[in-house]
């Protein structure tokens, strides 16, 4: 019914123990149905910061916010990389992202069919640095943000196995 009404759309398949399960994402129309005063608030805050701070200072602030969010999910280096990546997925989910892990050659990729900060990223793409820092702080290896900002933003973070093993 939700799909028929244009509120969700199929975004992929997830392997299940018995059969594959479909994954769904909200459509832009569905996003508009939920009140999000924080979208306008965050965009205005960033607009004001841009009038008062240099781009490097804004990036520093966004990274500091990412580190602060990650501190609550502190994993420590004693956990395996896989466990740290799972923790990063849970933290992204807690802030509104539905991410999954994919293997692409020598890279671990955290990919999402949406972005928990989409309204801000659409106007202020540098907000992706916040999420990149959040993930990097949790997984404890270098992370490269490769988010798709065309249309509805989608998160993508790449971790290299070589870097992860060093």
mmCIF file of C-alpha atoms in Angstrom:
data_model
loop_
_atom_site.group_PDB
_atom_site.id
_atom_site.type_symbol
_atom_site.label_atom_id
_atom_site.label_comp_id
_atom_site.label_asym_id
_atom_site.label_seq_id
_atom_site.Cartn_x
_atom_site.Cartn_y
_atom_site.Cartn_z
ATOM 1 C CA UNK A 1 0.000 0.000 0.000
ATOM 2 C CA UNK A 2 2.802 2.418 0.864
ATOM 3 C CA UNK A 3 4.534 1.626 -2.413
ATOM 4 C CA UNK A 4 1.296 2.080 -4.376
ATOM 5 C CA UNK A 5 0.756 5.448 -2.672
ATOM 6 C CA UNK A 6 4.264 6.592 -3.652
ATOM 7 C CA UNK A 7 5.558 6.807 -0.062
ATOM 8 C CA UNK A 8 8.183 4.045 -0.301
ATOM 9 C CA UNK A 9 10.101 2.438 -3.140
ATOM 10 C CA UNK A 10 12.102 -0.748 -3.360
ATOM 11 C CA UNK A 11 15.810 -0.021 -3.083
ATOM 12 C CA UNK A 12 17.405 -3.443 -3.110
ATOM 13 C CA UNK A 13 17.552 -6.970 -1.805
ATOM 14 C CA UNK A 14 18.972 -8.323 1.416
ATOM 15 C CA UNK A 15 19.871 -11.963 1.688
ATOM 16 C CA UNK A 16 17.833 -13.749 4.323
ATOM 17 C CA UNK A 17 18.186 -17.179 5.919
ATOM 18 C CA UNK A 18 15.394 -18.602 3.738
ATOM 19 C CA UNK A 19 14.815 -16.142 0.917
ATOM 20 C CA UNK A 20 15.871 -12.642 -0.085
ATOM 21 C CA UNK A 21 14.087 -9.745 1.569
ATOM 22 C CA UNK A 22 13.313 -6.491 -0.177
ATOM 23 C CA UNK A 23 14.608 -3.247 1.289
ATOM 24 C CA UNK A 24 12.635 -0.042 0.960
ATOM 25 C CA UNK A 25 13.343 3.664 1.340
ATOM 26 C CA UNK A 26 11.053 6.609 1.817
ATOM 27 C CA UNK A 27 10.382 8.665 -1.290
ATOM 28 C CA UNK A 28 10.831 12.442 -1.394
ATOM 29 C CA UNK A 29 7.045 12.744 -1.161
ATOM 30 C CA UNK A 30 7.065 10.760 2.099
ATOM 31 C CA UNK A 31 9.901 12.886 3.477
ATOM 32 C CA UNK A 32 7.736 15.976 3.050
ATOM 33 C CA UNK A 33 4.969 14.432 5.181
ATOM 34 C CA UNK A 34 7.062 14.343 8.342
ATOM 35 C CA UNK A 35 7.545 17.635 10.170
ATOM 36 C CA UNK A 36 11.245 18.431 10.400
ATOM 37 C CA UNK A 37 11.799 21.810 11.935
ATOM 38 C CA UNK A 38 15.394 20.750 12.526
ATOM 39 C CA UNK A 39 16.025 20.797 8.748
ATOM 40 C CA UNK A 40 15.336 24.513 8.462
ATOM 41 C CA UNK A 41 17.098 25.156 11.767
ATOM 42 C CA UNK A 42 20.275 23.298 10.771
ATOM 43 C CA UNK A 43 20.366 24.926 7.341
ATOM 44 C CA UNK A 44 19.972 28.383 8.871
ATOM 45 C CA UNK A 45 22.651 27.669 11.481
ATOM 46 C CA UNK A 46 25.074 26.587 8.758
ATOM 47 C CA UNK A 47 24.214 29.643 6.654
ATOM 48 C CA UNK A 48 25.000 31.929 9.602
ATOM 49 C CA UNK A 49 28.239 30.052 10.345
ATOM 50 C CA UNK A 50 29.286 30.523 6.714
ATOM 51 C CA UNK A 51 28.952 34.289 7.105
ATOM 52 C CA UNK A 52 31.126 34.297 10.231
ATOM 53 C CA UNK A 53 33.699 31.562 9.708
ATOM 54 C CA UNK A 54 36.198 30.570 7.057
ATOM 55 C CA UNK A 55 35.525 27.269 5.232
ATOM 56 C CA UNK A 56 38.365 25.541 7.136
ATOM 57 C CA UNK A 57 36.833 26.646 10.460
ATOM 58 C CA UNK A 58 33.421 25.307 9.431
ATOM 59 C CA UNK A 59 35.039 21.993 8.511
ATOM 60 C CA UNK A 60 36.748 21.923 11.929
ATOM 61 C CA UNK A 61 33.389 22.495 13.643
ATOM 62 C CA UNK A 62 31.688 19.748 11.611
ATOM 63 C CA UNK A 63 34.522 17.317 12.365
ATOM 64 C CA UNK A 64 34.326 18.188 16.077
ATOM 65 C CA UNK A 65 30.595 17.382 16.049
ATOM 66 C CA UNK A 66 31.349 14.055 14.325
ATOM 67 C CA UNK A 67 33.990 13.222 16.943
ATOM 68 C CA UNK A 68 31.603 14.147 19.773
ATOM 69 C CA UNK A 69 28.882 11.890 18.366
ATOM 70 C CA UNK A 70 31.396 9.059 17.948
ATOM 71 C CA UNK A 71 32.635 9.413 21.533
ATOM 72 C CA UNK A 72 29.293 8.066 22.767
ATOM 73 C CA UNK A 73 29.890 4.894 20.741
ATOM 74 C CA UNK A 74 33.520 4.468 21.721
ATOM 75 C CA UNK A 75 34.670 1.051 20.515
ATOM 76 C CA UNK A 76 38.391 1.021 21.185
ATOM 77 C CA UNK A 77 40.974 -0.663 19.000
ATOM 78 C CA UNK A 78 40.627 -3.970 20.880
ATOM 79 C CA UNK A 79 37.441 -4.800 18.937
ATOM 80 C CA UNK A 80 37.784 -6.356 15.486
ATOM 81 C CA UNK A 81 37.325 -4.120 12.464
ATOM 82 C CA UNK A 82 34.108 -5.982 11.622
ATOM 83 C CA UNK A 83 32.676 -5.218 15.075
ATOM 84 C CA UNK A 84 33.698 -1.547 14.792
ATOM 85 C CA UNK A 85 32.034 -1.317 11.364
ATOM 86 C CA UNK A 86 28.859 -2.870 12.815
ATOM 87 C CA UNK A 87 28.953 -0.250 15.584
ATOM 88 C CA UNK A 88 29.251 2.511 12.958
ATOM 89 C CA UNK A 89 26.170 1.112 11.191
ATOM 90 C CA UNK A 90 24.216 1.200 14.453
ATOM 91 C CA UNK A 91 25.242 4.803 15.121
ATOM 92 C CA UNK A 92 24.260 5.856 11.595
ATOM 93 C CA UNK A 93 20.926 4.093 12.100
ATOM 94 C CA UNK A 94 20.409 5.906 15.403
ATOM 95 C CA UNK A 95 20.686 9.277 13.660
ATOM 96 C CA UNK A 96 18.335 8.226 10.865
ATOM 97 C CA UNK A 97 20.491 6.404 8.310
ATOM 98 C CA UNK A 98 19.864 2.880 7.044
ATOM 99 C CA UNK A 99 23.311 1.710 5.971
ATOM 100 C CA UNK A 100 24.704 -1.638 4.884
ATOM 101 C CA UNK A 101 28.159 -3.095 4.344
ATOM 102 C CA UNK A 102 29.355 -4.104 0.904
ATOM 103 C CA UNK A 103 32.672 -5.569 -0.199
ATOM 104 C CA UNK A 104 34.229 -3.943 -3.276
ATOM 105 C CA UNK A 105 37.578 -5.530 -4.061
ATOM 106 C CA UNK A 106 39.998 -4.474 -1.351
ATOM 107 C CA UNK A 107 37.546 -2.018 0.189
ATOM 108 C CA UNK A 108 34.846 -2.266 2.793
ATOM 109 C CA UNK A 109 32.058 0.102 1.777
ATOM 110 C CA UNK A 110 29.371 1.460 4.061
ATOM 111 C CA UNK A 111 26.529 2.444 1.775
ATOM 112 C CA UNK A 112 23.075 3.815 2.409
ATOM 113 C CA UNK A 113 20.007 4.273 0.275
ATOM 114 C CA UNK A 114 19.497 7.647 1.929
ATOM 115 C CA UNK A 115 21.168 10.215 4.142
ATOM 116 C CA UNK A 116 20.155 11.109 7.706
ATOM 117 C CA UNK A 117 21.248 14.709 7.033
ATOM 118 C CA UNK A 118 19.837 14.946 3.489
ATOM 119 C CA UNK A 119 18.090 18.292 3.938
ATOM 120 C CA UNK A 120 21.321 19.920 5.116
ATOM 121 C CA UNK A 121 23.600 18.074 2.660
ATOM 122 C CA UNK A 122 21.486 19.238 -0.273
ATOM 123 C CA UNK A 123 22.209 22.865 0.642
ATOM 124 C CA UNK A 124 25.529 22.461 2.487
ATOM 125 C CA UNK A 125 27.445 19.461 1.046
ATOM 126 C CA UNK A 126 30.281 19.971 3.534
ATOM 127 C CA UNK A 127 28.014 18.401 6.187
ATOM 128 C CA UNK A 128 29.172 15.035 4.801
ATOM 129 C CA UNK A 129 32.484 15.691 6.631
ATOM 130 C CA UNK A 130 30.575 15.367 9.912
ATOM 131 C CA UNK A 131 29.381 11.869 8.976
ATOM 132 C CA UNK A 132 32.794 10.903 7.549
ATOM 133 C CA UNK A 133 34.496 11.891 10.816
ATOM 134 C CA UNK A 134 31.825 10.070 12.827
ATOM 135 C CA UNK A 135 32.426 6.830 10.915
ATOM 136 C CA UNK A 136 36.239 7.191 10.948
ATOM 137 C CA UNK A 137 36.313 7.768 14.705
ATOM 138 C CA UNK A 138 34.271 4.630 15.315
ATOM 139 C CA UNK A 139 36.011 2.272 12.888
ATOM 140 C CA UNK A 140 39.479 3.596 13.816
ATOM 141 C CA UNK A 141 40.795 3.460 10.227
ATOM 142 C CA UNK A 142 40.912 6.137 7.534
ATOM 143 C CA UNK A 143 37.578 6.617 5.786
ATOM 144 C CA UNK A 144 36.929 8.309 2.472
ATOM 145 C CA UNK A 145 33.519 9.893 1.977
ATOM 146 C CA UNK A 146 32.118 9.274 -1.517
ATOM 147 C CA UNK A 147 28.498 10.302 -0.968
ATOM 148 C CA UNK A 148 26.113 10.671 -3.896
ATOM 149 C CA UNK A 149 24.603 14.157 -3.705
ATOM 150 C CA UNK A 150 22.591 13.966 -6.918
ATOM 151 C CA UNK A 151 18.858 13.967 -6.310
ATOM 152 C CA UNK A 152 18.185 12.546 -2.884
ATOM 153 C CA UNK A 153 21.603 12.284 -1.132
ATOM 154 C CA UNK A 154 22.960 8.820 -0.311
ATOM 155 C CA UNK A 155 25.836 8.112 2.067
ATOM 156 C CA UNK A 156 28.888 6.130 0.980
ATOM 157 C CA UNK A 157 32.053 5.635 3.033
ATOM 158 C CA UNK A 158 35.018 3.578 1.812
ATOM 159 C CA UNK A 159 37.519 1.812 4.092
ATOM 160 C CA UNK A 160 40.586 0.216 2.526
ATOM 161 C CA UNK A 161 41.578 -3.255 3.796
ATOM 162 C CA UNK A 162 45.251 -2.305 3.465
ATOM 163 C CA UNK A 163 44.757 0.753 5.654
ATOM 164 C CA UNK A 164 42.522 -1.204 8.005
ATOM 165 C CA UNK A 165 45.210 -3.842 8.562
ATOM 166 C CA UNK A 166 48.033 -1.369 9.292
#
